[in-house]
Structures are given as structure tokens and as C-alpha cells.
């Protein structure tokens, strides 16, 4: 549990030293751990059945690092990665870490404006991308007048000619794998350089979620990525990790490094996540650790036959947005085997390098205790720190400092306070036991008649109803009082539930569940009504795009309730 300093009104995570040395560089740690179990399978591509051992991953990473050096790359220069999960993404990533190169990861589903925006900020010298994204990336580079020296191609379809300024990553990392022993010996004796202070050295530039606008370029340090990914639970080398996140998401880095540092087999796929595919992979590969968003977790609950369980799962990690209590209970009761598996909720953000709280000891609604050496404050609108049990904006000071947004000093100043705390934009509170509870995103809070309405509260209430697959609550303007938000529910129905869910059933349930205190019941009415839609606008990773959801609610018609 976090400890509270009453004088400073600040919470502190209990000290627990990192298993790995955060003062080292990532390349040094990676080479060390990959050398320990050379024949252990580090990765399985479930799309192709290809397995990669720790020895193969180490050698391929070294080859890519040497290629960067031979191309004249210097420390701190940027390589952009725009790829789905495929065999050699990990070797490219680790090769950049070994060579002291900063890796900028972009969402492979980005459209042209988003790609241009990020490349304009980071100005990479090389871009590694899937072959089917090459055309739009070239267009972006032309539009922003960015001269790229080399394009590395992944998922290259056979028969396609290789452009003169491109190279095949497959051919590069495979080169020499079946040739004379002396070449392999040279790679095996590789000693990664030390590139400097890991707390100030940028390992990766990841994107903020971009659910409300163009993403920011978040700098993540070597120390941040090392410190968080040692053994935090009952993991062993017989475990198997499944995570659909690409390296665009900080969760992708978390699972890549958790697996590698702990000698755990990872499953990768370039296919999009779905409940049916997740269940299939869990059963086929006996997955023990699964990371999913609340939307995917909800689909798994509803897709799994009533008497079936994911028997191999030890830990079902859910994160990325607020996780309703009803979903946690459903996962524990209807997906996991009692006494073997459990749902674990974690909280983190890109600016902190990943997780800052973990629900190690199960508590309803809580996202757990602060990680070691993290500090946190809850502040009021006027910036005053608050006591336990009071809602306010959550500020986090991670164990290793946030390095800022690449190319955006103004956004960095707005996010960091004078003591190094990161303004998360989340409304939260701590209880008196030092456990953290999330309420909602600050920018998503709705206002009506002087009251504040948290969409997450209404979403949790609505998700209790049978027949709700996904729900998002947004505010639409009141035509008579445009300064007020009318809470409006967008619902994707589950088609197999009878009787079919209706607007009247939803509104009645919300009124009853938020009753008792009259002002609260009135406040939490769905005054904008209910819209039943085929799908919610979401990112590739299953986060609701609030701005698009609000537009959808407005365009599907107004109905005051």
C-alpha cells in the first residue's frame, strides 16, 4: 500500500528495488538475459508458426545494430517503426537499443495526416515499415520535405521488386545465419556500448493515445523501460504471454520486455484482436498471461460458452481505460478457473514509461498500490493537494523522470509541474489504505446544472444490463442551454440476448441505480437519451475515440429525456 506524507499530502509507493539495474542501458540488459537461456523459445509468430529462440533473437538484434553503425548512424538519431507485429520487429527494436538509436513507433493504421504530424516532429533518418504502408509513408515524407536515407521493409510479399532505396529486414537479419562459424562467433562476442545516463537517455518515442486529437511524441527513457519489467508476479519460464498491442502502445513495450527479461515465451500476430481469435490462441498455446482492453475483455466474456473457461490463464490483465467492477467480476466468475486465474487491473501512461499502480492484492474498484519509488498527489482545481477519499486530478512522479514531449516544449511545460510530477488528466482518489481509485478522464467529465457527471459511472451502470456489448457515454449540447452537457449513451447491443434491450430499460436502470440521493439521481439521468449503434469508434487497440463518439451521438439525432 502507498504511504501518505500528511505534511506534503503526497503518497509514496513502498520501496522495492528493481530486479535489473536501471543505471545500465537497455542493450546491456537485453544481451545479458538473452545469453542466459540461448535455446529457450522467446517468440512464436502464430500467423506463420515461426519460432525464434533467445540465441536467434540476440544474434539478429546484433546484426541490425551493426547495420545501423555501418550506415553511419550516430547516437540519438531516430529510426521510425510503422509495423504490425511480425517476426523481426523485436530484432529491429533491440538493435536500435544496442546501437544507441532512438526508436519512434507509429500506429500502422495511422492515416496520412497523423503520419505527417509524427514524422515532422521526429525527423527520422530511417523508416522501417510494412510493405503495404510504404506508399503512404513516402507521400508523407514528400509532403513535409523529409529526406529519408533508407526504408526497411517487413511483411514483404514475394514477387514484389525491392525499390533501390529500400532493404528487406528479413534478408538483413537472416544474413549469415547458415554460413561459417566465425561470423556467428563475432556476433556472439558482441559487447554493447554504454551510451550514457539511462535516466536521461531516450530509448523510444511513443505516441500519446490520440483519442481526442493528434498524438504527442512521448520520450521514454532506458531507465523507465528497465525498472518496471522485472518479475512482479508468480511468473516462470513455462508461462506464455499473449498481447495484441503493437509497439505503438506502451503496453506493447511492456509485454515485449516483461517476456524477454523473464524468459517467457511471447505470442505475436499481425491479425486484429477479436474474442474468438483470443480464445482460440489461449487454448491452442496454453496462454497463461493475457493483456486486453476492457472492450476485448467484454467480448471474451460474452463469446465464451457458458460452461467453458480459459483454463490455462493465470493472470488476465485489463487496462487502457476504466475497468467496470461488473467486468472484473465476470472475468473471475465466467472466464477464469477459480483458484488458478485472476483478473488483474493495472494503471499507467506513456509519460511514466508504463505501469505506475498494480492491483497485486485484489480490491473491488481499485487499480492497486503505487509502484516502487513512485509518488502521487491528488489536487483540486486550484492546485491544492487533497487528503484521502477526495476526488481530484491525479499527478504522478515516476521513479525515473518523464523526459518530455519530443519537439514540443510548450506541451512539456504544461504537463510537468515544478517538482517533476506529471499531470495525468485523470480524476482519481486514494483511500485511507493507500489504494488508488480511478474515476474518469478530466476532459471527459460532463457538466449539467452545476453538477459534474462522470461518464465512467454511467458506463459501469449500463454495462450491468444483459445485452450490452459496449457502451460509451458522451455529452451533447443542450439546445436551450448550450453550456450544459446532456449525458447520452451509445450502446452496441449483444445480439443473442432476449428480450432485446430498449432505451426505456436503460434509462430506468440508470435512474434506479443512481437513486437514493435525489440530486445524484437527477444528475445522472441520460438526458440526451440512448443511441443503439452497430459499433463504437475505437482505436486499433480498443479505446473509444471520444471526439468521434460525440459526433456520432449528435448526428444520430437529439431526443431530450
mmCIF file of C-alpha atoms in Angstrom, residues 106-415:
data_model
loop_
_atom_site.group_PDB
_atom_site.id
_atom_site.type_symbol
_atom_site.label_atom_id
_atom_site.label_comp_id
_atom_site.label_asym_id
_atom_site.label_seq_id
_atom_site.Cartn_x
_atom_site.Cartn_y
_atom_site.Cartn_z
ATOM 1 C CA UNK A 106 3.810 4.801 -35.005
ATOM 2 C CA UNK A 107 0.437 3.128 -35.308
ATOM 3 C CA UNK A 108 0.426 1.124 -38.577
ATOM 4 C CA UNK A 109 -3.205 2.158 -39.061
ATOM 5 C CA UNK A 110 -2.401 5.890 -38.979
ATOM 6 C CA UNK A 111 -3.786 7.953 -41.833
ATOM 7 C CA UNK A 112 -1.670 10.413 -43.818
ATOM 8 C CA UNK A 113 -2.226 13.489 -41.529
ATOM 9 C CA UNK A 114 -1.182 11.548 -38.412
ATOM 10 C CA UNK A 115 1.910 10.098 -40.095
ATOM 11 C CA UNK A 116 2.933 13.540 -41.379
ATOM 12 C CA UNK A 117 2.438 15.046 -37.933
ATOM 13 C CA UNK A 118 4.652 12.500 -36.166
ATOM 14 C CA UNK A 119 7.386 12.404 -38.822
ATOM 15 C CA UNK A 120 7.503 16.200 -38.838
ATOM 16 C CA UNK A 121 8.239 16.088 -35.105
ATOM 17 C CA UNK A 122 10.833 13.300 -35.013
ATOM 18 C CA UNK A 123 12.510 13.646 -38.471
ATOM 19 C CA UNK A 124 13.760 10.037 -38.655
ATOM 20 C CA UNK A 125 16.783 9.114 -40.725
ATOM 21 C CA UNK A 126 15.411 5.632 -41.482
ATOM 22 C CA UNK A 127 11.875 4.241 -41.553
ATOM 23 C CA UNK A 128 11.092 0.557 -41.061
ATOM 24 C CA UNK A 129 7.562 -0.261 -42.183
ATOM 25 C CA UNK A 130 5.286 -2.950 -43.523
ATOM 26 C CA UNK A 131 5.420 -3.088 -47.318
ATOM 27 C CA UNK A 132 1.731 -2.161 -47.669
ATOM 28 C CA UNK A 133 2.370 1.142 -45.807
ATOM 29 C CA UNK A 134 5.314 2.262 -47.940
ATOM 30 C CA UNK A 135 3.299 4.377 -50.393
ATOM 31 C CA UNK A 136 1.517 6.486 -47.759
ATOM 32 C CA UNK A 137 4.769 6.941 -45.821
ATOM 33 C CA UNK A 138 6.595 8.111 -48.955
ATOM 34 C CA UNK A 139 3.762 10.552 -49.608
ATOM 35 C CA UNK A 140 4.029 11.883 -46.054
ATOM 36 C CA UNK A 141 7.802 12.359 -46.392
ATOM 37 C CA UNK A 142 7.359 14.221 -49.673
ATOM 38 C CA UNK A 143 4.681 16.487 -48.206
ATOM 39 C CA UNK A 144 6.836 17.502 -45.219
ATOM 40 C CA UNK A 145 10.092 17.587 -47.235
ATOM 41 C CA UNK A 146 11.725 14.841 -45.156
ATOM 42 C CA UNK A 147 14.712 13.122 -46.757
ATOM 43 C CA UNK A 148 14.880 9.503 -45.552
ATOM 44 C CA UNK A 149 18.129 7.649 -46.231
ATOM 45 C CA UNK A 150 16.731 4.122 -46.056
ATOM 46 C CA UNK A 151 13.406 2.297 -45.874
ATOM 47 C CA UNK A 152 13.434 -1.130 -44.212
ATOM 48 C CA UNK A 153 10.568 -3.358 -45.291
ATOM 49 C CA UNK A 154 8.717 -6.011 -43.299
ATOM 50 C CA UNK A 155 5.927 -8.325 -44.465
ATOM 51 C CA UNK A 156 7.331 -8.051 -47.975
ATOM 52 C CA UNK A 157 5.181 -10.013 -50.395
ATOM 53 C CA UNK A 158 7.025 -12.435 -52.642
ATOM 54 C CA UNK A 159 7.401 -11.286 -56.220
ATOM 55 C CA UNK A 160 7.377 -7.585 -55.407
ATOM 56 C CA UNK A 161 10.539 -5.844 -56.673
ATOM 57 C CA UNK A 162 12.596 -4.107 -53.999
ATOM 58 C CA UNK A 163 12.932 -0.330 -54.600
ATOM 59 C CA UNK A 164 16.523 0.904 -54.763
ATOM 60 C CA UNK A 165 16.277 2.922 -51.534
ATOM 61 C CA UNK A 166 14.766 0.009 -49.600
ATOM 62 C CA UNK A 167 16.153 -3.103 -47.950
ATOM 63 C CA UNK A 168 14.491 -6.287 -46.751
ATOM 64 C CA UNK A 169 14.708 -6.633 -42.974
ATOM 65 C CA UNK A 170 14.204 -10.387 -43.361
ATOM 66 C CA UNK A 171 17.279 -10.714 -45.602
ATOM 67 C CA UNK A 172 19.353 -8.495 -43.338
ATOM 68 C CA UNK A 173 18.710 -10.317 -40.069
ATOM 69 C CA UNK A 174 18.915 -13.778 -41.692
ATOM 70 C CA UNK A 175 22.223 -12.919 -43.410
ATOM 71 C CA UNK A 176 24.991 -15.287 -42.376
ATOM 72 C CA UNK A 177 22.709 -17.391 -40.181
ATOM 73 C CA UNK A 178 23.680 -20.567 -42.005
ATOM 74 C CA UNK A 179 27.223 -19.599 -43.027
ATOM 75 C CA UNK A 180 30.635 -20.080 -41.484
ATOM 76 C CA UNK A 181 31.052 -20.241 -37.735
ATOM 77 C CA UNK A 182 33.443 -17.292 -37.454
ATOM 78 C CA UNK A 183 30.698 -14.826 -38.405
ATOM 79 C CA UNK A 184 28.465 -16.195 -35.701
ATOM 80 C CA UNK A 185 31.318 -16.095 -33.206
ATOM 81 C CA UNK A 186 31.807 -12.407 -33.938
ATOM 82 C CA UNK A 187 28.156 -11.750 -33.121
ATOM 83 C CA UNK A 188 28.289 -13.907 -30.023
ATOM 84 C CA UNK A 189 31.225 -11.908 -28.663
ATOM 85 C CA UNK A 190 29.472 -8.566 -29.226
ATOM 86 C CA UNK A 191 29.634 -6.261 -26.207
ATOM 87 C CA UNK A 192 27.008 -3.492 -26.275
ATOM 88 C CA UNK A 193 28.388 0.019 -25.739
ATOM 89 C CA UNK A 194 27.319 2.149 -22.790
ATOM 90 C CA UNK A 195 25.619 5.240 -24.193
ATOM 91 C CA UNK A 196 25.307 7.322 -21.027
ATOM 92 C CA UNK A 197 22.924 8.127 -18.184
ATOM 93 C CA UNK A 198 19.897 5.871 -18.671
ATOM 94 C CA UNK A 199 17.627 8.214 -16.741
ATOM 95 C CA UNK A 200 18.183 10.928 -19.380
ATOM 96 C CA UNK A 201 18.753 8.711 -22.435
ATOM 97 C CA UNK A 202 15.737 8.362 -24.758
ATOM 98 C CA UNK A 203 15.100 4.753 -25.757
ATOM 99 C CA UNK A 204 11.807 5.226 -27.573
ATOM 100 C CA UNK A 205 9.389 7.891 -28.712
ATOM 101 C CA UNK A 206 5.857 6.570 -28.424
ATOM 102 C CA UNK A 207 2.631 8.340 -29.262
ATOM 103 C CA UNK A 208 0.064 9.545 -26.780
ATOM 104 C CA UNK A 209 -3.228 7.773 -27.396
ATOM 105 C CA UNK A 210 -4.566 10.397 -29.800
ATOM 106 C CA UNK A 211 -8.198 9.699 -28.844
ATOM 107 C CA UNK A 212 -9.005 13.435 -28.768
ATOM 108 C CA UNK A 213 -6.671 14.860 -31.430
ATOM 109 C CA UNK A 214 -3.248 14.477 -32.977
ATOM 110 C CA UNK A 215 -0.879 12.446 -30.796
ATOM 111 C CA UNK A 216 2.120 13.858 -28.944
ATOM 112 C CA UNK A 217 5.604 12.316 -29.165
ATOM 113 C CA UNK A 218 6.357 10.906 -25.707
ATOM 114 C CA UNK A 219 10.026 10.333 -24.844
ATOM 115 C CA UNK A 220 10.613 7.169 -22.794
ATOM 116 C CA UNK A 221 13.988 6.584 -21.147
ATOM 117 C CA UNK A 222 16.122 3.454 -20.908
ATOM 118 C CA UNK A 223 15.748 3.533 -17.110
ATOM 119 C CA UNK A 224 11.940 3.672 -17.306
ATOM 120 C CA UNK A 225 11.798 0.601 -19.536
ATOM 121 C CA UNK A 226 14.270 -1.370 -17.419
ATOM 122 C CA UNK A 227 12.893 -0.672 -13.950
ATOM 123 C CA UNK A 228 9.271 -1.713 -14.463
ATOM 124 C CA UNK A 229 9.624 -5.022 -16.188
ATOM 125 C CA UNK A 230 11.314 -7.296 -13.705
ATOM 126 C CA UNK A 231 9.372 -10.081 -12.057
ATOM 127 C CA UNK A 232 6.240 -8.617 -10.427
ATOM 128 C CA UNK A 233 4.116 -11.740 -10.013
ATOM 129 C CA UNK A 234 4.356 -15.511 -9.945
ATOM 130 C CA UNK A 235 5.895 -15.758 -13.407
ATOM 131 C CA UNK A 236 8.057 -18.649 -14.537
ATOM 132 C CA UNK A 237 9.746 -19.803 -17.720
ATOM 133 C CA UNK A 238 6.843 -22.106 -18.622
ATOM 134 C CA UNK A 239 4.494 -19.167 -18.982
ATOM 135 C CA UNK A 240 3.181 -17.834 -22.297
ATOM 136 C CA UNK A 241 2.182 -14.218 -22.947
ATOM 137 C CA UNK A 242 -0.443 -13.059 -25.439
ATOM 138 C CA UNK A 243 -0.804 -9.350 -26.200
ATOM 139 C CA UNK A 244 -2.173 -7.882 -29.428
ATOM 140 C CA UNK A 245 -0.673 -4.414 -28.862
ATOM 141 C CA UNK A 246 1.858 -3.204 -31.402
ATOM 142 C CA UNK A 247 4.831 -1.149 -30.208
ATOM 143 C CA UNK A 248 2.798 1.975 -30.939
ATOM 144 C CA UNK A 249 1.331 1.337 -27.483
ATOM 145 C CA UNK A 250 3.422 1.435 -24.301
ATOM 146 C CA UNK A 251 1.665 -1.824 -23.377
ATOM 147 C CA UNK A 252 3.376 -3.407 -26.404
ATOM 148 C CA UNK A 253 6.762 -2.452 -24.952
ATOM 149 C CA UNK A 254 5.671 -3.684 -21.514
ATOM 150 C CA UNK A 255 4.818 -7.160 -22.755
ATOM 151 C CA UNK A 256 7.862 -7.387 -25.047
ATOM 152 C CA UNK A 257 10.227 -6.543 -22.189
ATOM 153 C CA UNK A 258 8.361 -8.483 -19.495
ATOM 154 C CA UNK A 259 8.608 -11.575 -21.682
ATOM 155 C CA UNK A 260 12.249 -11.074 -22.646
ATOM 156 C CA UNK A 261 13.530 -10.097 -19.191
ATOM 157 C CA UNK A 262 11.769 -13.035 -17.511
ATOM 158 C CA UNK A 263 12.467 -15.687 -20.154
ATOM 159 C CA UNK A 264 8.785 -16.076 -21.056
ATOM 160 C CA UNK A 265 7.503 -17.133 -24.468
ATOM 161 C CA UNK A 266 5.514 -14.424 -26.286
ATOM 162 C CA UNK A 267 2.908 -14.956 -28.961
ATOM 163 C CA UNK A 268 2.682 -12.369 -31.744
ATOM 164 C CA UNK A 269 0.211 -11.872 -34.573
ATOM 165 C CA UNK A 270 -0.423 -9.257 -37.233
ATOM 166 C CA UNK A 271 -4.145 -10.004 -37.118
ATOM 167 C CA UNK A 272 -6.510 -7.634 -35.297
ATOM 168 C CA UNK A 273 -7.813 -8.736 -31.888
ATOM 169 C CA UNK A 274 -11.162 -10.461 -31.586
ATOM 170 C CA UNK A 275 -12.769 -12.529 -28.862
ATOM 171 C CA UNK A 276 -12.934 -15.697 -30.959
ATOM 172 C CA UNK A 277 -9.292 -15.465 -32.035
ATOM 173 C CA UNK A 278 -8.127 -14.700 -28.498
ATOM 174 C CA UNK A 279 -9.983 -17.726 -27.112
ATOM 175 C CA UNK A 280 -8.559 -19.918 -29.887
ATOM 176 C CA UNK A 281 -4.972 -18.819 -29.191
ATOM 177 C CA UNK A 282 -5.357 -19.187 -25.425
ATOM 178 C CA UNK A 283 -6.494 -22.763 -25.848
ATOM 179 C CA UNK A 284 -4.067 -23.718 -28.627
ATOM 180 C CA UNK A 285 -0.944 -22.340 -26.944
ATOM 181 C CA UNK A 286 -1.994 -22.683 -23.282
ATOM 182 C CA UNK A 287 -1.618 -18.943 -22.670
ATOM 183 C CA UNK A 288 -1.007 -18.081 -19.003
ATOM 184 C CA UNK A 289 -0.762 -14.258 -19.203
ATOM 185 C CA UNK A 290 -3.225 -12.268 -21.317
ATOM 186 C CA UNK A 291 -3.349 -8.495 -21.697
ATOM 187 C CA UNK A 292 -6.563 -6.996 -23.077
ATOM 188 C CA UNK A 293 -8.513 -3.759 -23.178
ATOM 189 C CA UNK A 294 -11.903 -3.607 -21.415
ATOM 190 C CA UNK A 295 -13.680 -3.800 -24.799
ATOM 191 C CA UNK A 296 -11.895 -7.011 -25.809
ATOM 192 C CA UNK A 297 -12.339 -8.477 -22.315
ATOM 193 C CA UNK A 298 -16.087 -7.787 -22.523
ATOM 194 C CA UNK A 299 -16.297 -9.570 -25.881
ATOM 195 C CA UNK A 300 -14.433 -12.588 -24.446
ATOM 196 C CA UNK A 301 -16.922 -12.845 -21.563
ATOM 197 C CA UNK A 302 -19.825 -12.846 -23.994
ATOM 198 C CA UNK A 303 -18.223 -15.139 -26.599
ATOM 199 C CA UNK A 304 -17.089 -17.899 -24.251
ATOM 200 C CA UNK A 305 -19.676 -20.714 -23.889
ATOM 201 C CA UNK A 306 -21.396 -20.713 -20.507
ATOM 202 C CA UNK A 307 -19.610 -23.785 -19.123
ATOM 203 C CA UNK A 308 -16.236 -23.114 -20.774
ATOM 204 C CA UNK A 309 -13.239 -21.482 -19.088
ATOM 205 C CA UNK A 310 -9.810 -20.347 -20.225
ATOM 206 C CA UNK A 311 -8.217 -22.981 -18.039
ATOM 207 C CA UNK A 312 -4.562 -22.153 -18.690
ATOM 208 C CA UNK A 313 -4.808 -18.470 -17.719
ATOM 209 C CA UNK A 314 -3.083 -17.423 -14.510
ATOM 210 C CA UNK A 315 -3.327 -13.646 -14.979
ATOM 211 C CA UNK A 316 -5.861 -11.757 -17.116
ATOM 212 C CA UNK A 317 -4.547 -8.173 -17.183
ATOM 213 C CA UNK A 318 -7.073 -5.489 -18.130
ATOM 214 C CA UNK A 319 -6.078 -1.874 -18.696
ATOM 215 C CA UNK A 320 -6.148 1.082 -21.056
ATOM 216 C CA UNK A 321 -9.275 2.711 -19.598
ATOM 217 C CA UNK A 322 -11.537 2.468 -16.565
ATOM 218 C CA UNK A 323 -12.459 -1.171 -15.863
ATOM 219 C CA UNK A 324 -16.021 -1.551 -14.511
ATOM 220 C CA UNK A 325 -16.489 -3.715 -11.424
ATOM 221 C CA UNK A 326 -19.071 -5.814 -13.284
ATOM 222 C CA UNK A 327 -16.441 -6.737 -15.884
ATOM 223 C CA UNK A 328 -13.898 -7.724 -13.238
ATOM 224 C CA UNK A 329 -16.457 -9.994 -11.579
ATOM 225 C CA UNK A 330 -17.494 -11.526 -14.905
ATOM 226 C CA UNK A 331 -13.891 -12.362 -15.803
ATOM 227 C CA UNK A 332 -13.242 -14.015 -12.448
ATOM 228 C CA UNK A 333 -16.540 -15.943 -12.430
ATOM 229 C CA UNK A 334 -17.087 -16.840 -16.085
ATOM 230 C CA UNK A 335 -13.683 -16.829 -17.838
ATOM 231 C CA UNK A 336 -11.048 -17.877 -15.294
ATOM 232 C CA UNK A 337 -10.732 -21.024 -13.198
ATOM 233 C CA UNK A 338 -11.283 -20.279 -9.517
ATOM 234 C CA UNK A 339 -8.120 -20.805 -7.522
ATOM 235 C CA UNK A 340 -5.876 -20.675 -10.610
ATOM 236 C CA UNK A 341 -6.564 -17.494 -12.558
ATOM 237 C CA UNK A 342 -7.388 -13.959 -11.557
ATOM 238 C CA UNK A 343 -8.179 -10.635 -13.172
ATOM 239 C CA UNK A 344 -5.509 -8.008 -12.536
ATOM 240 C CA UNK A 345 -6.114 -4.328 -13.202
ATOM 241 C CA UNK A 346 -3.163 -2.002 -13.758
ATOM 242 C CA UNK A 347 -2.843 1.716 -14.409
ATOM 243 C CA UNK A 348 -0.152 3.596 -16.258
ATOM 244 C CA UNK A 349 0.542 6.003 -19.068
ATOM 245 C CA UNK A 350 3.149 6.520 -21.735
ATOM 246 C CA UNK A 351 4.656 9.509 -19.933
ATOM 247 C CA UNK A 352 5.628 7.305 -16.978
ATOM 248 C CA UNK A 353 7.031 4.528 -19.153
ATOM 249 C CA UNK A 354 4.141 2.195 -18.357
ATOM 250 C CA UNK A 355 2.505 0.962 -15.194
ATOM 251 C CA UNK A 356 2.515 3.057 -12.024
ATOM 252 C CA UNK A 357 -0.001 1.040 -9.991
ATOM 253 C CA UNK A 358 -0.851 -2.654 -9.883
ATOM 254 C CA UNK A 359 -3.706 -4.477 -8.196
ATOM 255 C CA UNK A 360 -1.460 -7.106 -6.613
ATOM 256 C CA UNK A 361 -3.959 -7.665 -3.776
ATOM 257 C CA UNK A 362 -7.493 -7.840 -5.228
ATOM 258 C CA UNK A 363 -9.733 -4.963 -4.151
ATOM 259 C CA UNK A 364 -13.012 -4.092 -5.794
ATOM 260 C CA UNK A 365 -12.796 -0.975 -7.988
ATOM 261 C CA UNK A 366 -9.170 -0.144 -7.080
ATOM 262 C CA UNK A 367 -6.312 -0.083 -9.600
ATOM 263 C CA UNK A 368 -3.968 -1.060 -6.802
ATOM 264 C CA UNK A 369 -0.988 0.376 -4.978
ATOM 265 C CA UNK A 370 1.702 2.653 -6.351
ATOM 266 C CA UNK A 371 4.767 1.024 -7.843
ATOM 267 C CA UNK A 372 8.079 1.291 -6.048
ATOM 268 C CA UNK A 373 9.583 4.794 -5.864
ATOM 269 C CA UNK A 374 6.518 6.405 -7.474
ATOM 270 C CA UNK A 375 4.938 9.408 -5.794
ATOM 271 C CA UNK A 376 1.435 10.778 -6.339
ATOM 272 C CA UNK A 377 -0.763 13.712 -5.388
ATOM 273 C CA UNK A 378 -4.457 14.396 -5.804
ATOM 274 C CA UNK A 379 -5.030 18.096 -6.423
ATOM 275 C CA UNK A 380 -8.049 20.376 -6.583
ATOM 276 C CA UNK A 381 -8.888 22.660 -9.496
ATOM 277 C CA UNK A 382 -6.828 25.415 -7.856
ATOM 278 C CA UNK A 383 -3.815 23.137 -7.472
ATOM 279 C CA UNK A 384 -4.076 22.358 -3.745
ATOM 280 C CA UNK A 385 -3.144 18.799 -2.646
ATOM 281 C CA UNK A 386 -6.053 16.839 -1.186
ATOM 282 C CA UNK A 387 -6.472 14.224 1.538
ATOM 283 C CA UNK A 388 -7.609 10.612 1.232
ATOM 284 C CA UNK A 389 -11.106 9.979 -0.091
ATOM 285 C CA UNK A 390 -11.387 13.230 -2.060
ATOM 286 C CA UNK A 391 -11.627 13.310 -5.847
ATOM 287 C CA UNK A 392 -9.180 15.455 -7.796
ATOM 288 C CA UNK A 393 -6.686 15.355 -10.629
ATOM 289 C CA UNK A 394 -4.023 12.683 -10.251
ATOM 290 C CA UNK A 395 -0.387 13.781 -10.518
ATOM 291 C CA UNK A 396 2.330 11.117 -10.743
ATOM 292 C CA UNK A 397 6.075 11.425 -10.269
ATOM 293 C CA UNK A 398 7.537 8.186 -11.651
ATOM 294 C CA UNK A 399 10.647 6.537 -10.234
ATOM 295 C CA UNK A 400 12.585 7.860 -13.237
ATOM 296 C CA UNK A 401 11.677 11.260 -14.678
ATOM 297 C CA UNK A 402 9.491 11.914 -17.668
ATOM 298 C CA UNK A 403 11.789 13.318 -20.365
ATOM 299 C CA UNK A 404 9.143 15.409 -22.077
ATOM 300 C CA UNK A 405 7.471 15.524 -25.486
ATOM 301 C CA UNK A 406 9.822 15.388 -28.447
ATOM 302 C CA UNK A 407 9.705 18.648 -30.367
ATOM 303 C CA UNK A 408 7.053 20.249 -28.136
ATOM 304 C CA UNK A 409 8.487 22.176 -25.189
ATOM 305 C CA UNK A 410 5.224 24.005 -24.526
ATOM 306 C CA UNK A 411 3.277 20.744 -24.073
ATOM 307 C CA UNK A 412 6.057 19.500 -21.782
ATOM 308 C CA UNK A 413 5.785 22.613 -19.595
ATOM 309 C CA UNK A 414 2.013 22.193 -19.362
ATOM 310 C CA UNK A 415 2.329 18.536 -18.340
#
